[in-house]
Backbone as a ProteinNet text record, in pm:
[ID]
protein_1_A
[PRIMARY]
MAATAMMREMEHGLPGISVPLKLRIGFHHGPVLQAEDGDVFGDTVNTAARLVKLAKPGQIMTSSAAVEQFTQFFKDATRNLESFALKGKQDEFAVFELLWSEPENATILAGRNTVASMMASLTAGGRLQLSYPNGAFTLDSARPTARFGRSPDSDVVVDDPRASRQHAKIELRRDKFVLVDESSNGTFVRFDERGEILLRREEVVLQGNGCIAFGCSTRDAEGSVVVKFELA
[TERTIARY]
11362.8	11364.2	11445.3	11433.6	11511	11659.9	11696.3	11839.8	11901.4	11832.1	11886.5	11889.1	11787.7	11784.5	11901	11928.8	12041.7	12172.7	12190.5	12312.9	12330.2	12222.6	12232.1	12262.2	12203.3	12231.6	12376.9	12431.9	12570.8	12663.3	12624	12707.3	12718.9	12613.7	12615.6	12687	12711	12779.3	12681.7	12721.9	12639.3	12681.2	12580	12611.8	12704.8	12812.2	12903.9	13006.6	13004.2	13101.9	13187.1	13315.4	13407.3	13470	13463.8	13524.3	13428.2	13474.5	13385.5	13342.2	13216.3	13162.4	13094.4	13099.8	13037.3	12951.5	12837.7	12751	12769.2	12750.1	12732.4	12591.7	12510.3	12371.6	12343	12277.5	12231.9	12094.7	12007.8	11875.6	11827.4	11737.7	11688.7	11539	11465.7	11324	11294.3	11214.3	11175.4	11115.2	11073.1	11012.3	11113.7	11068.9	11156.4	11085.8	11158.9	11105.6	11117.7	11012.1	11016	11010	11103.1	11109.3	11010.7	10987.5	10893.4	10938.7	11068.4	11119.3	11117.3	11064.1	11053.6	11166.9	11277.2	11388.7	11348.6	11418.8	11388.9	11517.1	11498.6	11613.2	11571	11665.6	11636.9	11724.3	11700.5	11787.1	11777.7	11659.9	11647.9	11736	11736.1	11819	11968.9	12003.2	12144.3	12189.8	12101.9	12137.9	12156.9	12068.4	12081.4	12214.6	12253.1	12380.3	12498.8	12489.3	12600.6	12606.1	12491.6	12489.4	12559.2	12537.6	12606.1	12757.8	12806.3	12951.6	13005.9	12921.2	12964.8	12974	12892.4	12887.1	13017.1	13054.6	13163.4	13111	13194.9	13144.3	13070.5	12950.6	12869	12790.7	12777.3	12708.2	12588.8	12482.4	12361.5	12350.1	12352.4	12343.6	12211	12153.8	12027	12020.4	11906.8	11892.2	11781.7	11777.4	11672.5	11534.7	11527	11401.3	11348.1	11436.8	11397.1	11362.9	11442.8	11419.5	11284.1	11241	11108.5	10994.8	11018.2	10916.4	10920.9	11023.4	11038.3	10928.6	10897.6	10822.5	10914.1	10859.1	10942	11040.6	11002.8	11090.6	11224.1	11223.1	11346.8	11412.2	11332.6	11391.2	11481.6	11439.2	11517.1	11647.8	11663.2	11783.1	11874	11850.3	11935.8	12022.1	12133.4	12213.3	12250.2	12247.3	12275.3	12426.3	12477.1	12616.9	12640.1	12761.7	12786.8	12731.6	12717.7	12674.2	12785.4	12753.2	12854.4	12823.4	12926.1	12909.7	12889.6	12770.7	12741.1	12746.2	12797.6	12800.7	12658.4	12638.6	12510.1	12426.5	12473.5	12401	12478.8	12407.8	12473.9	12509.3	12417.6	12440	12487.5	12547.8	12587	12462.2	12478.3	12365.3	12371.2	12260.9	12253.4	12246.6	12335	12339.9	12318.1	12242.9	12211.9	12260.1	12294.4	12326.9	12219.4	12174	12079.7	12161.4	12153.7	12235	12164.1	12228.6	12170.8	12250.1	12366.4	12446	12510.9	12601.1	12666.1	12820	12870.7	13016.5	13086.3	13209.6	13281.5	13301.5	13316.2	13350.3	13227.9	13106.8	12986	12947	12914.1	12869.1	12717.6	12666.2	12522.6	12463.6	12361.5	12302.6	12228.7	12231.5	12169.9	12022.3	11975.6	11834.3	11796	11892.2	11858.2	11921.8	11855.1	11907.8	11923.6	11998.2	12010.5	11890.3	11869.1	11760.2	11776.8	11899.7	11920	11871.6	11905.6	11865.6	11714.3	11655.1	11510.3	11435.4	11482.7	11419.8	11430	11541.2	11558	11457.9	11436.7	11341.9	11199.4	11168.1	11034.8	11008.8	11114.1	11096.5	11149	11171.5	11222.3	11129.8	11186.4	11107.6	11080.6	11080.9	11061.4	10927.3	10818.7	10685	10591.1	10502.9	10399.6	10267	10181.3	10048.1	9949.1	9878.4	9779.1	9642.2	9543.5	9404.6	9310.4	9206.4	9105.7	8972.9	8860.9	8730.1	8712.2	8782.2	8759.8	8873.5	8969.4	9076.9	9194.4	9301.5	9425.9	9541	9660.8	9780.2	9899.4	10015.6	10138.2	10246.6	10315.7	10431.6	10559.5	10648.5	10777.4	10875.2	10987.8	11087.4	11035.4	10939.3	10881.4	10779.3	10710	10613.9	10643	10732.7	10780.9	10702.5	10601.5	10532.1	10382.5	10307.6	10161.7	10120.1	10022.8	9974	9827	9790.4	9653.3	9601.4	9472.6	9414.3	9286.3	9227.1	9105.3	9129	9252	9282.7	9249.4	9180.7	9144.3	9259.8	9377.8	9495.3	9571.6	9514.8	9577.8	9568	9662.4	9653.1	9530.8	9503.9	9381.5	9310.2	9192.5	9117.3	9040.5	9056.7	8987.4	8877.6	8754.1	8643.1	8586.4	8656.6	8620.9	8667.2	8578.3	8617.2	8729.2	8750.7	8857.3	8995	8996.3	9122.3	9167.3	9296.6	9353.6	9364.8	9381.5	9393	9516.2	9630.9	9748.1	9771.6	9715.7	9711.6	9836.8	9876.6	9989.6	10046.4	10162	10223.7	10300.5	10319.7	10407.6	10516.1	10641.9	10750.2	10852.8	10907.4	11012.3	11146.6	11210.8	11343.9	11438.9	11525.9	11611	11523.8	11526.7	11446.7	11330.6	11289.8	11181.1	11073.2	10947	10835.6	10801.5	10804	10791.3	10658.4	10574.3	10451.5	10479.1	10440.8	10470.5	10339.7	10309.1	10192.1	10220.3	10129.5	10143.9	10019	9937.6	9799.5	9782.4	9657.9	9621.8	9573.9	9498.4	9437	9515.9	9620.5	9702.3	9660.3	9749.6	9729.5	9740.6	9641.7	9639.6	9683.4	9774	9825.9	9805.1	9738.7	9722.3	9803.7	9903	9983.9	9919.2	9906	9842.5	9906.2	10040.3	10111.2	10137.6	10112.9	10158.9	10050.2	9929.7	9828	9836.5	9762.3	9749.2	9839.5	9894.2	9971.4	9917.4	9940.9	9900.7	10023.6	10027.9	10137.2	10083.9	10160.1	10130.8	10257.3	10257	10375.2	10498.2	10475.7	10579.1	10578.4	10669.5	10675	10706.5	10676.9	10703.7	10727.2	10817.2	10842.6	10732.6	10670.5	10565.1	10623.1	10571	10618.1	10500.2	10517.5	10414.6	10287.5	10173.4	10040.7	9972.3	9874	9794.5	9706	9661.5	9574.2	9600.2	9558.3	9582.4	9450.6	9425.5	9305.6	9356.2	9277.9	9323.1	9232.3	9287.9	9209.6	9125.2	9120.8	9042	9101.7	9066.8	9114.8	9064.2	9139.4	9093.8	8968	8945.3	8825.3	8703.1	8726.5	8615.5	8605.9	8648.4	8663.3	8544.9	8434.4	8319.8	8272.5	8260.5	8224.9	8342.6	8461	8583.1	8666.8	8776	8866.4	8966.2	8975.1	9077.8	9163.2	9292.9	9385.3	9455.7	9441.3	9512	9647.3	9748.6	9880.8	9935.4	10018.5	10083.4	10217.6	10324.6	10455.7	10464.7	10512.7	10520.5	10661.7
18429.7	18365.4	18239.2	18158.6	18035	18064.7	18165	18197.6	18243.7	18330.7	18376.9	18265.8	18179.2	18067	17971.6	17945.1	17856.9	17917.2	18044.5	18110.1	18099.6	18122.4	18119.6	17976.4	17876.7	17736.7	17701.8	17745.7	17716.8	17786.8	17907.2	17983.4	17911.1	17840.1	17767.5	17633	17588.5	17461.6	17346.4	17244.7	17127.6	17015.2	16943.5	16832	16728	16693.7	16591.3	16636.1	16765.6	16815	16921	16893.3	16985.7	17086.4	17056.5	17149.9	17267.6	17392.5	17505.6	17514.9	17525.3	17536.3	17667.4	17717.8	17848	17830.5	17896.4	17895	18023	18013.6	18126.8	18114.8	18217.9	18209.9	18325.8	18291.5	18393.5	18356.7	18457.3	18430	18549	18518.2	18615.9	18589.6	18684.8	18670.5	18685.5	18594	18604.3	18474.9	18471	18351	18242.7	18116.8	18001.7	17905.3	17817.8	17706.5	17580.3	17497.2	17380	17252.9	17162.8	17037.4	16937.5	16828	16727.3	16665.1	16658.5	16597.6	16699.9	16818.9	16919	17015	16987.6	17080.3	17208.9	17320	17448.5	17503.3	17582.2	17638.4	17768.2	17836.5	17963.1	18075.5	18197.3	18312	18341.5	18326.6	18354.8	18261.1	18133	18037.5	18066	18101.9	18133.9	18255.4	18354.6	18477.5	18446.7	18362.5	18323.2	18251.3	18165.5	18091.7	18189.6	18294.2	18391.2	18475.8	18501.6	18573.6	18492.7	18361	18271.7	18285.8	18293	18304.2	18437.2	18542.7	18674.1	18675.9	18591	18595.5	18544.1	18607.3	18558.2	18454.2	18373.2	18278.6	18355.6	18309.3	18373	18492	18504.8	18623.2	18581.4	18664.8	18643.2	18754	18720	18817.5	18799.6	18914.4	18905.1	19023.7	19037.4	19133.1	19235.1	19340.7	19438.7	19380.3	19287.1	19221.4	19145.7	19080.4	19008.4	19107.3	19211.3	19307.3	19375.4	19397.8	19457.4	19370.9	19239	19146.5	19136	19192.9	19180.7	19254.8	19207.4	19287.7	19395.8	19499.8	19607.4	19556.1	19453.3	19392.3	19354.4	19288.3	19243.9	19355.6	19446.9	19560.2	19641.5	19650.7	19728.6	19658.1	19533	19456.1	19434.6	19510.4	19498.3	19623.6	19605.9	19721.7	19708.5	19821.4	19823	19826.8	19724	19720.8	19784.4	19789.4	19845.4	19747.1	19801.7	19717.3	19630.7	19512.5	19415.3	19377.1	19338.2	19281.4	19132	19082.4	18941	18877.8	18757.8	18684.9	18668.5	18700.4	18688	18814	18918.9	19043.4	19155.1	19225.8	19329.4	19449.1	19486.6	19599.7	19552.1	19645.7	19611.9	19582.9	19492.3	19434.4	19483.2	19544.3	19594.9	19477.7	19473	19363.4	19415.8	19340.4	19376.5	19264.7	19304.2	19206.5	19208.1	19088.6	19075.5	19050.1	19145.7	19138.8	19052.8	18943.3	18852.4	18855.4	18917.6	18929.4	19068.3	19092.2	19221.9	19206.5	19168.7	19154.7	19288.1	19282.4	19407.9	19493.5	19431.5	19510.2	19554.8	19529.9	19569.6	19710.7	19791.9	19927.6	19922.6	19941	19936.2	20072.3	20078.4	20204.7	20263.7	20393.5	20462.9	20423.8	20394	20362.1	20224.1	20138.1	20001	19902.9	19788.7	19679.2	19557	19460.3	19334.4	19248.6	19146.2	19051.2	18987.1	18952.5	18884.7	18967.7	19101.1	19185.2	19209.3	19220.3	19242.8	19119	19000.3	18878.3	18864.7	18907	18903.3	18995.8	19110.9	19205	19151.4	19078.5	19021.6	18915.3	18841.2	18733.8	18769	18898.1	18939.9	18890.8	18836.6	18785.2	18638.9	18583.4	18442.1	18389.2	18466.2	18422.2	18437.6	18337.2	18339.5	18321.6	18419.7	18413.2	18355.3	18250.5	18185.8	18196.3	18229.1	18236.2	18173	18109.1	18042.5	18049.1	18009.1	18032.1	17981.5	17871.1	17811.7	17838.5	17924.7	17945.8	18019.5	18022.2	18089.3	18034.8	18038.6	17999.6	18059.3	18049.5	18110.3	18004.1	18008.2	17923.2	18002.4	17935.4	17996.1	17884.3	17916.4	17812.6	17708.9	17747.8	17651.1	17558.3	17611.7	17534.5	17558.9	17480.7	17514.8	17461	17376.1	17307.1	17307.5	17320.8	17305.2	17222.2	17130.6	17048.5	17076.4	17064.5	17097.6	16983.2	16947.8	16843.2	16787	16686.5	16623.9	16532.5	16489.1	16397.5	16466	16393.8	16452.3	16489.2	16435.7	16473.4	16592.6	16658.6	16779.2	16891.5	16985.1	17104.6	17191.4	17196.4	17261.7	17160.1	17113.1	17015.7	17085.5	17041.9	17101.4	17003.1	17027.8	16939.5	16976.6	16934.2	16969.2	16854.1	16798.3	16684.2	16716.8	16844.2	16884.9	16878.7	16870.6	16865.4	16718.3	16699.1	16566.2	16546.5	16419.6	16389.7	16460.1	16445	16523.9	16617.5	16735.1	16825.7	16914.4	16977.3	17072	17089.1	17151.2	17182.7	17313.5	17377.9	17492	17456.2	17477.4	17448	17560.3	17580.1	17682.4	17625.7	17687.1	17646.4	17765.4	17750.4	17860.1	17984.2	18089.5	18206.2	18227	18122.2	18136.6	18031.2	18067.9	17977.5	17933	17801.2	17744.4	17665.2	17698.4	17622.9	17515.8	17390.9	17274	17206.5	17195.3	17123.1	16974.6	16891.4	16747	16680.4	16754.8	16713.9	16668.2	16633.3	16596	16717.8	16807.3	16922.7	17051.2	17053.9	17173	17264.7	17352.8	17452.5	17591	17677.6	17812.1	17911.3	17998.2	18099.6	18238.2	18324.3	18463.7	18556.5	18620	18720.7	18856.1	18935.5	19065.2	19153	19140.2	19227.9	19163.4	19031.6	18965.3	18885.7	18878.8	18798.3	18653.3	18566.8	18424.8	18334.8	18232.1	18131.6	17992.8	17894.7	17757.3	17669.8	17593.9	17500.5	17358.4	17282.9	17139.9	17060.4	16998.7	16928.2	17019.8	17145.6	17246.1	17315.9	17411.2	17485.8	17632.6	17719.2	17859.1	17919	18016.4	18091.1	18190.7	18190.8	18286.1	18419.9	18525.3	18659.9	18752.9	18847.9	18947	18886.3	18926.8	18880.2	18811	18728	18665.3	18556.3	18469.1	18358.1	18236	18121	17990.5	17913.3	17850.6	17764.8	17628.3	17526.5	17387.4	17317.4	17293.7	17224.5	17315.1	17442.4	17535.3	17674.9	17763.3	17901	17971.2	18066.9	18145.2	18223.7	18246.3	18317.9	18227.1	18094.1	18000.9	17910.5	17961	17877.5	17897.5	17946.2	17963.3	17825.4	17816	17692.3	17604.4	17642.4	17568.4	17647.8	17589.9	17656.5	17741.3	17867.3	17954.9	18001.6	17981.2	18015.7	18146.4	18244.3	18372.5	18365.3	18424	18425.1	18567.6	18592	18720.2	18701.1	18746.1	18742.1	18852	18809.8	18910	18921.3
4538	4670.6	4668.6	4562	4551.6	4545.1	4465.1	4451.8	4583.5	4657.6	4784	4886.6	4886.3	4982.6	4956	4828.7	4791.4	4839.7	4820.9	4862.6	5018.9	5091.6	5237.9	5284.2	5220.3	5259.8	5233.8	5121.8	5089.2	5188.2	5229.5	5322.7	5454.6	5498.2	5624.3	5610.1	5487.1	5464.5	5452.2	5376.1	5352.9	5445.8	5502	5593.8	5530.7	5601.3	5555.2	5452.6	5416.5	5316.9	5384.8	5393.5	5460.5	5365	5234.1	5137	5113.7	5128.4	5107.1	4962.4	4939.6	4801.4	4782.3	4659.5	4625.7	4499.7	4498.4	4380	4300.2	4168.9	4083.2	4024.2	4039	3993.5	3895.9	3786.4	3691.2	3641.7	3623.5	3568.4	3484.7	3392.9	3297.1	3277.5	3227.5	3202.6	3053.6	3001.2	2858.5	2808	2683	2625.8	2602.9	2611	2583.2	2494	2431.3	2355.9	2440.8	2441.3	2522.6	2436.9	2462.9	2390.4	2452	2381.1	2430.2	2561.7	2586.4	2709.4	2826.3	2802.9	2911.7	2917.4	2841.7	2840.5	2768.1	2807.6	2744.3	2681.6	2574.4	2505.5	2438.4	2379.3	2312.1	2366	2318	2352.8	2502.3	2563.1	2704.6	2788.6	2752.2	2824.6	2803.3	2681.1	2653	2732.7	2740.9	2816.5	2963.1	3020.4	3159.1	3183.6	3090.5	3102.3	3100.9	3018.8	3010.4	3137	3197.8	3325	3434.4	3429.9	3525.5	3511.4	3384.4	3361.5	3410.6	3408.8	3459.9	3613.1	3679.5	3827.3	3887.5	3996	4076.6	4173.9	4236.2	4337.5	4447.3	4478.9	4581.4	4533.4	4399.1	4341.6	4259	4266.4	4187.6	4086.3	3956.6	3848.5	3773.7	3732	3660.4	3560.4	3495.7	3386.1	3418.7	3339.5	3357.2	3330.5	3234.9	3207.2	3327	3401.4	3522.4	3631.2	3651.4	3758.5	3741.5	3617.3	3592.1	3648.6	3662.9	3713.4	3865.3	3930.9	4074.1	4149.2	4268	4362.8	4416.5	4477.3	4530.4	4631.3	4702.5	4801.6	4742.6	4626.4	4564.2	4481.8	4426.4	4355.7	4450	4576.5	4673.8	4708.5	4667.2	4704	4581.7	4473.5	4354.9	4337.9	4272.2	4232.4	4086.1	4016.4	3874.7	3851.7	3786.1	3751.7	3614.1	3570.3	3434.8	3332.1	3209.2	3099.7	3050.4	3003.3	2959.1	2815.1	2743.4	2609.9	2624.1	2588.7	2599.1	2458.7	2452.2	2328.1	2273.6	2144.9	2085.2	2094.4	2166.2	2180.4	2105.8	2017.8	1942.9	2031.1	2119.2	2205.6	2344.4	2419.3	2556.4	2638.1	2734.5	2810	2953.8	3003.5	3140	3236.6	3333.5	3430.6	3569.2	3649.9	3787.6	3879.8	4001.8	4106.6	4210.6	4250.5	4361.7	4488.4	4581.3	4702.5	4807.8	4840.3	4939.1	5069.1	5072.3	5193.3	5191.9	5279.9	5288.5	5280.8	5163.7	5150.2	5169	5218.2	5248.6	5127.8	5010.5	4891.4	4813.6	4866.8	4794.2	4832.9	4734.4	4762.5	4772.9	4894.8	4917.2	4887.5	4798.7	4765.1	4883.5	4897	5010.5	5018.1	5138.7	5160.4	5122.2	5083.7	5044.2	5137.3	5155.6	5238.5	5152.4	5198.3	5130.3	5159.3	5072.9	5095.1	5232.3	5270	5397.4	5513.6	5511.6	5624.2	5623.2	5499.9	5495.6	5538.8	5501	5545.7	5696.7	5752.5	5896.6	5967	5906.6	5968.5	5961.9	5851.4	5840.1	5943.7	5981.6	6078.9	6213.5	6240	6370	6480.9	6585.8	6696.4	6684.3	6558.9	6540.2	6588.9	6565.3	6606	6490.1	6473.4	6371.1	6437.8	6428	6487.2	6388	6428.1	6345	6409.1	6326.5	6376.7	6275.6	6326.7	6242.3	6314.2	6253	6314.9	6455.9	6490.8	6623.2	6724.7	6688.2	6781.9	6724.6	6802.9	6761.8	6845.1	6786.5	6862.6	6790	6855.1	6805.5	6788.1	6675.9	6654.6	6687.8	6758.3	6789.7	6821.9	6882.4	6911.6	7009.2	7095	7189.7	7123	7022.9	6945.5	6798.6	6738	6603.8	6487.1	6513.4	6401.2	6423.7	6316.1	6317.9	6196.2	6215.4	6107.3	6079.7	5950.9	5908.6	5822.5	5840.4	5756.9	5820.9	5754	5804.2	5922.3	5941	6052.3	6185	6273.8	6402.2	6491	6465.3	6549.2	6490.6	6390	6334.4	6435.6	6429.7	6513.9	6475.3	6347	6297.4	6207.9	6250.8	6176.3	6068.2	5943.2	5827.4	5782.5	5823.4	5795.3	5659.5	5555.7	5416.9	5328.2	5244.2	5159	5059.6	5033.3	4941.5	5006.5	5138.8	5212.3	5232.2	5237	5265.9	5416.7	5458.6	5600.6	5659.1	5595.3	5630.2	5513.2	5526.3	5411.2	5400.4	5507.4	5504.1	5643.6	5649	5778.4	5767.5	5881	5891	5991	5952.1	6044.5	6048.7	6167	6185.2	6147.1	6048.3	6006.2	6026.3	6123.7	6161.7	6197.4	6117	6151.7	6057.3	5981	5887.3	5911.8	5882.9	5892.6	5750.4	5726.8	5593.9	5589.7	5493	5468.9	5366	5399.6	5314.3	5277	5149.3	5103.1	5091	5144.5	5139.5	5085.5	5011.8	4979	4835.2	4802.2	4665.1	4587.5	4652.5	4583.1	4597.6	4673.9	4682.7	4800.2	4834.1	4942	4877.2	4904.1	4847.8	4956	4917.2	5010.3	4948.6	5024.6	4979.3	5067.1	5005.7	5076.8	5055.7	5164.4	5151.8	5047.5	5028.6	4936.5	4800.7	4784.9	4663.2	4593	4642.6	4579	4620.3	4548.7	4585.1	4501.7	4566.5	4494.8	4533.5	4447	4471.5	4488.7	4597.5	4621.5	4596.3	4517.3	4493.3	4523.6	4642	4688.8	4688.3	4721.4	4721.5	4856.8	4874.7	4998.9	4972.1	5068.7	5054.4	5189.3	5197.2	5319.1	5339.5	5457.5	5487.8	5522.5	5463.5	5483.7	5511.7	5602.3	5627.2	5681.8	5622.3	5662	5546.6	5576.9	5470.3	5527.3	5439.9	5481.3	5394.8	5445.4	5385.1	5377	5261	5244.9	5193.3	5221	5199.9	5101.6	4977.2	4876.5	4789.3	4818.3	4740.6	4755.6	4663.8	4669	4794.9	4844	4957.6	4920.8	4791.3	4746.5	4742	4741.3	4730.7	4855.6	4967.9	5088.4	5184.2	5137.3	5227.3	5279.4	5406.8	5471	5506.9	5462.6	5493.4	5593.8	5636.4	5729.2	5654.2	5691.4	5640.5	5758.5	5748.2	5857.7	5820	5905.4	5887.1	5957.4	5894	5958.5	5962.7	6061.7	6077.9	6147.2	6085	6145.9	6249.8	6368.6	6480.6	6528.5
[MASK]
++++++++++++++++++++++++++++++++++++++++++++++++++++++++++++++++++++++++++++++++++++++++++++++++++++++++++++++++++++++++++++++++++++++++++++++++++++++++++++++++++++++++++++++++++++++++++++++++++++++++++++++++++++++++++++++++++++++++

């Protein structure tokens, strides 16, 4: 998701920069060694760096090890390229491309769409329906933001000591609804298709259906406010 979002942002151009810039992105999955300063190194890091060198401007390259970890959503947006000889690898290395756009020279496999088109279909209509124990409302271009927390001026007041006064917000950015955590204890998001994740001063694009809890897991939110969301 980060790689495709970076590519889309670069495609639209950066504020104040008139020179067209292109990214090359490569990533791999595997064990790493971590230094005391937080830096990581090892064969996995080296392989990712070599995948970056294989990528053309505007291209995302990855490995079979990474693709095996993908959800079906992203597996459907990859295409298997030929095997390459990578420095440090005895055998040829299977390389995959993650399709984030629809370049003219890309051969799209039958029955598959790019990440860009699938994301567009998920957010078609640009409306996010929110429901909670005391009400419901919809976010769209007319009402693009909702705030959650203990503060009485929040759009959804969360009367729970585990929640912060300004705990989280959802905002419409172009065609996507982004959940942003601003709290001390974190915001928990459960996607119906992907399980639960924890945000700590982080953000995530809302996809499909699911629910959100503030300061506690959605599984431990009895007596607290749980907000259900659905893209419409």
